[in-house]
Short mmCIF file of C-alpha atoms in Angstrom, two decimals:
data_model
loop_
_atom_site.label_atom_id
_atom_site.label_comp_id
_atom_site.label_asym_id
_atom_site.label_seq_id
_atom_site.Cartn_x
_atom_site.Cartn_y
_atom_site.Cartn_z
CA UNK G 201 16.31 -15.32 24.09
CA UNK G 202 12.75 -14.08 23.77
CA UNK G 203 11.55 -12.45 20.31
CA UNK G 204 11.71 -8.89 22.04
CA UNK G 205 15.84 -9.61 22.94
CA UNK G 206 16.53 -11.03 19.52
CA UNK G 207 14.62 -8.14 17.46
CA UNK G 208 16.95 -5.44 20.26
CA UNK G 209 20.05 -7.70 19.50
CA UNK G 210 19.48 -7.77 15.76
CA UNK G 211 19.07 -4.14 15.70
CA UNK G 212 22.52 -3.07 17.33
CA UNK G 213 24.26 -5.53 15.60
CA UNK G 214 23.09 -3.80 12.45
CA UNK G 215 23.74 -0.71 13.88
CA UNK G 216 27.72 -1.82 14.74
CA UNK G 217 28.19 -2.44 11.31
CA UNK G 218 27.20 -6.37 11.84
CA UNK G 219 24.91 -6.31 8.76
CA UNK G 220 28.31 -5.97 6.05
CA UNK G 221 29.01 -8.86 3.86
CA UNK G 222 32.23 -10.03 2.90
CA UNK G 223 33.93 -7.91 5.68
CA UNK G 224 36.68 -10.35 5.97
CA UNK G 225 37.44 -9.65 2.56
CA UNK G 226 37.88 -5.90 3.98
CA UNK G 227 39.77 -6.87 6.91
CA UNK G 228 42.16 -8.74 5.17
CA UNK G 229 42.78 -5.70 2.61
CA UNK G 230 43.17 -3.66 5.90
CA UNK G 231 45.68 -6.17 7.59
CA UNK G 232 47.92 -6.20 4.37
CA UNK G 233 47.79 -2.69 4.41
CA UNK G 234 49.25 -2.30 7.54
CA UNK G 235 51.46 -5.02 7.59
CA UNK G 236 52.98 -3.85 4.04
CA UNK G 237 52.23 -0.46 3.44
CA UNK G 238 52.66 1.87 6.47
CA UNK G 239 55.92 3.61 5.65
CA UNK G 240 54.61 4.11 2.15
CA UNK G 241 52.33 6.47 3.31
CA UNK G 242 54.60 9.17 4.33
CA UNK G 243 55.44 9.40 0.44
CA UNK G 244 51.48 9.76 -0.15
CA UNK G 245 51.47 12.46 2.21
CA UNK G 246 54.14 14.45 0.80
CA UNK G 247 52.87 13.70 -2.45
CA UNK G 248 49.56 15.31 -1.13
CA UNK G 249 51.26 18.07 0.40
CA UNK G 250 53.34 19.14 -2.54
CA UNK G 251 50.41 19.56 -4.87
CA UNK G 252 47.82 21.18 -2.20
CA UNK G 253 51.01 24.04 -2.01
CA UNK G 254 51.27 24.55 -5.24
CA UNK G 255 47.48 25.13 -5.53
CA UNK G 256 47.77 27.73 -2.94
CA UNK G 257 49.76 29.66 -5.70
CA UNK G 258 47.13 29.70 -8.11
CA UNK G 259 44.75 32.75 -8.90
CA UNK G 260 41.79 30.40 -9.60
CA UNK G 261 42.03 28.40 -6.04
CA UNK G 262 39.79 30.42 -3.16
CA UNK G 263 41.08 28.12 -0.56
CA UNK G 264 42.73 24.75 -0.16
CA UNK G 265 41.94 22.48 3.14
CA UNK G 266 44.46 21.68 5.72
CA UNK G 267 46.54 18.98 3.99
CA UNK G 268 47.40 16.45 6.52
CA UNK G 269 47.05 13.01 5.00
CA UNK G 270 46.55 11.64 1.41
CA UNK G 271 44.15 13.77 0.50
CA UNK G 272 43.88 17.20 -0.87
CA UNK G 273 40.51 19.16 -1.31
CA UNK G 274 40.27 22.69 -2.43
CA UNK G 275 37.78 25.17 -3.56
CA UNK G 276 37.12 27.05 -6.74
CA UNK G 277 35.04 30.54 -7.30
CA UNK G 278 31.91 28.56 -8.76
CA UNK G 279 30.61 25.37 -10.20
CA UNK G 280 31.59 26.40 -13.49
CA UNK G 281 35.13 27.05 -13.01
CA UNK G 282 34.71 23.28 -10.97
CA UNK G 283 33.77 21.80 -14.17
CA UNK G 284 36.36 23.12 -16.38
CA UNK G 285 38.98 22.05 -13.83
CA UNK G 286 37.70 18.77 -13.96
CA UNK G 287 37.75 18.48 -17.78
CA UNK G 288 41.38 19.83 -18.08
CA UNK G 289 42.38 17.03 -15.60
CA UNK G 290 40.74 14.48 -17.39
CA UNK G 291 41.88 15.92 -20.91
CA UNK G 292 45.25 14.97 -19.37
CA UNK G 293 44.02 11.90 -17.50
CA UNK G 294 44.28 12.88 -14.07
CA UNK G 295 41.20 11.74 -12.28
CA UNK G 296 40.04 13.88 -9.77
CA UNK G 297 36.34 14.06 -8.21
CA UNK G 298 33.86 16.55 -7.26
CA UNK G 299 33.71 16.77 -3.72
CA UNK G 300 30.90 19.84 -3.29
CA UNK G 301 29.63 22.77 -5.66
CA UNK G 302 32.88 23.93 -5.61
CA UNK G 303 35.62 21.78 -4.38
CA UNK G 304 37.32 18.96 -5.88
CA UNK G 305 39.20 15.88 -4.28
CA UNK G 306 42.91 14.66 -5.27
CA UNK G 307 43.71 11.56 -3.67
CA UNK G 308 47.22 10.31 -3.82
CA UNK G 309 47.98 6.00 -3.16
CA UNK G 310 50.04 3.58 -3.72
CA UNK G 311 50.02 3.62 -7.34
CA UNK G 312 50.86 7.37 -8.18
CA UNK G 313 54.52 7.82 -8.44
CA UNK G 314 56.56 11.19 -7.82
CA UNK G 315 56.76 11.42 -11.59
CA UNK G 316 52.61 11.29 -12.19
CA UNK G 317 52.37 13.70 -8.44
CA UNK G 318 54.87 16.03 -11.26
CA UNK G 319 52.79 15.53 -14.39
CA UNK G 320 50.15 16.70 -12.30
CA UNK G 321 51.68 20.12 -10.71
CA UNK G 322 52.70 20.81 -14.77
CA UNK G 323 48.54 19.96 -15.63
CA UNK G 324 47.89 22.26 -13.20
CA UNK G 325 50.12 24.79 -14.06
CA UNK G 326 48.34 25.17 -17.68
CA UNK G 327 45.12 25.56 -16.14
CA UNK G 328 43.61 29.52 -16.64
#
């Protein structure tokens, strides 16, 4: 093709994601995934759903997000009270992440048993 075609091709391929190395690498963790792990997601999302519930009980959560996969997010009154959330969790090794000023981010995977999704509704619960 001219220069002008293979500059306009280059540039949608780019823009279709054609520019990602090692996406086979990806794909393959994707393909597993489905091939392996499908039904183990329902226990993710109950995981999820149990702990975004019990924040909606406590006095320091404004509002938690419509929980309908692995993940949880939920808002606190201010980046301060963000913070000390965050540093109780991690005092008991529960890694959560900022998501926003005042929201955090649980997500819940293949490697967090019912007993850890517990631990964590107990950290929780000594949060004040």
């Amino acid at each position: 093709g001219s220069k002008a075609f293979i500059t306009k091709a280059h540039r949608y391929r780019k823009m279709m994601g054609g520019g990602m190395r090692q996406a086979g690498i990806l794909a393959a963790a994707g393909i597993y995934a489905l091939k392996n792990n499908v039904a183990r997601l329902a226990e993710d999302h109950r995981h999820a759903a149990e702990v975004a519930q019990a924040l909606t009980q406590k006095s320091w959560v404004e509002q938690v997000l419509p929980c309908e996969t692995n993940i949880v997010i939920f808002f606190v009154a201010d980046t301060a009270t963000r913070d000390k959330v965050l540093q109780h969790l991690q005092n008991h090794s529960v890694k959560a992440m900022a998501f926003g000023p005042k929201s955090i981010r649980f997500v819940f995977h293949l490697e967090i048993t019912s007993k850890d999704m517990e631990s964590l509704v107990q950290v929780l619960e000594l949060f004040h």
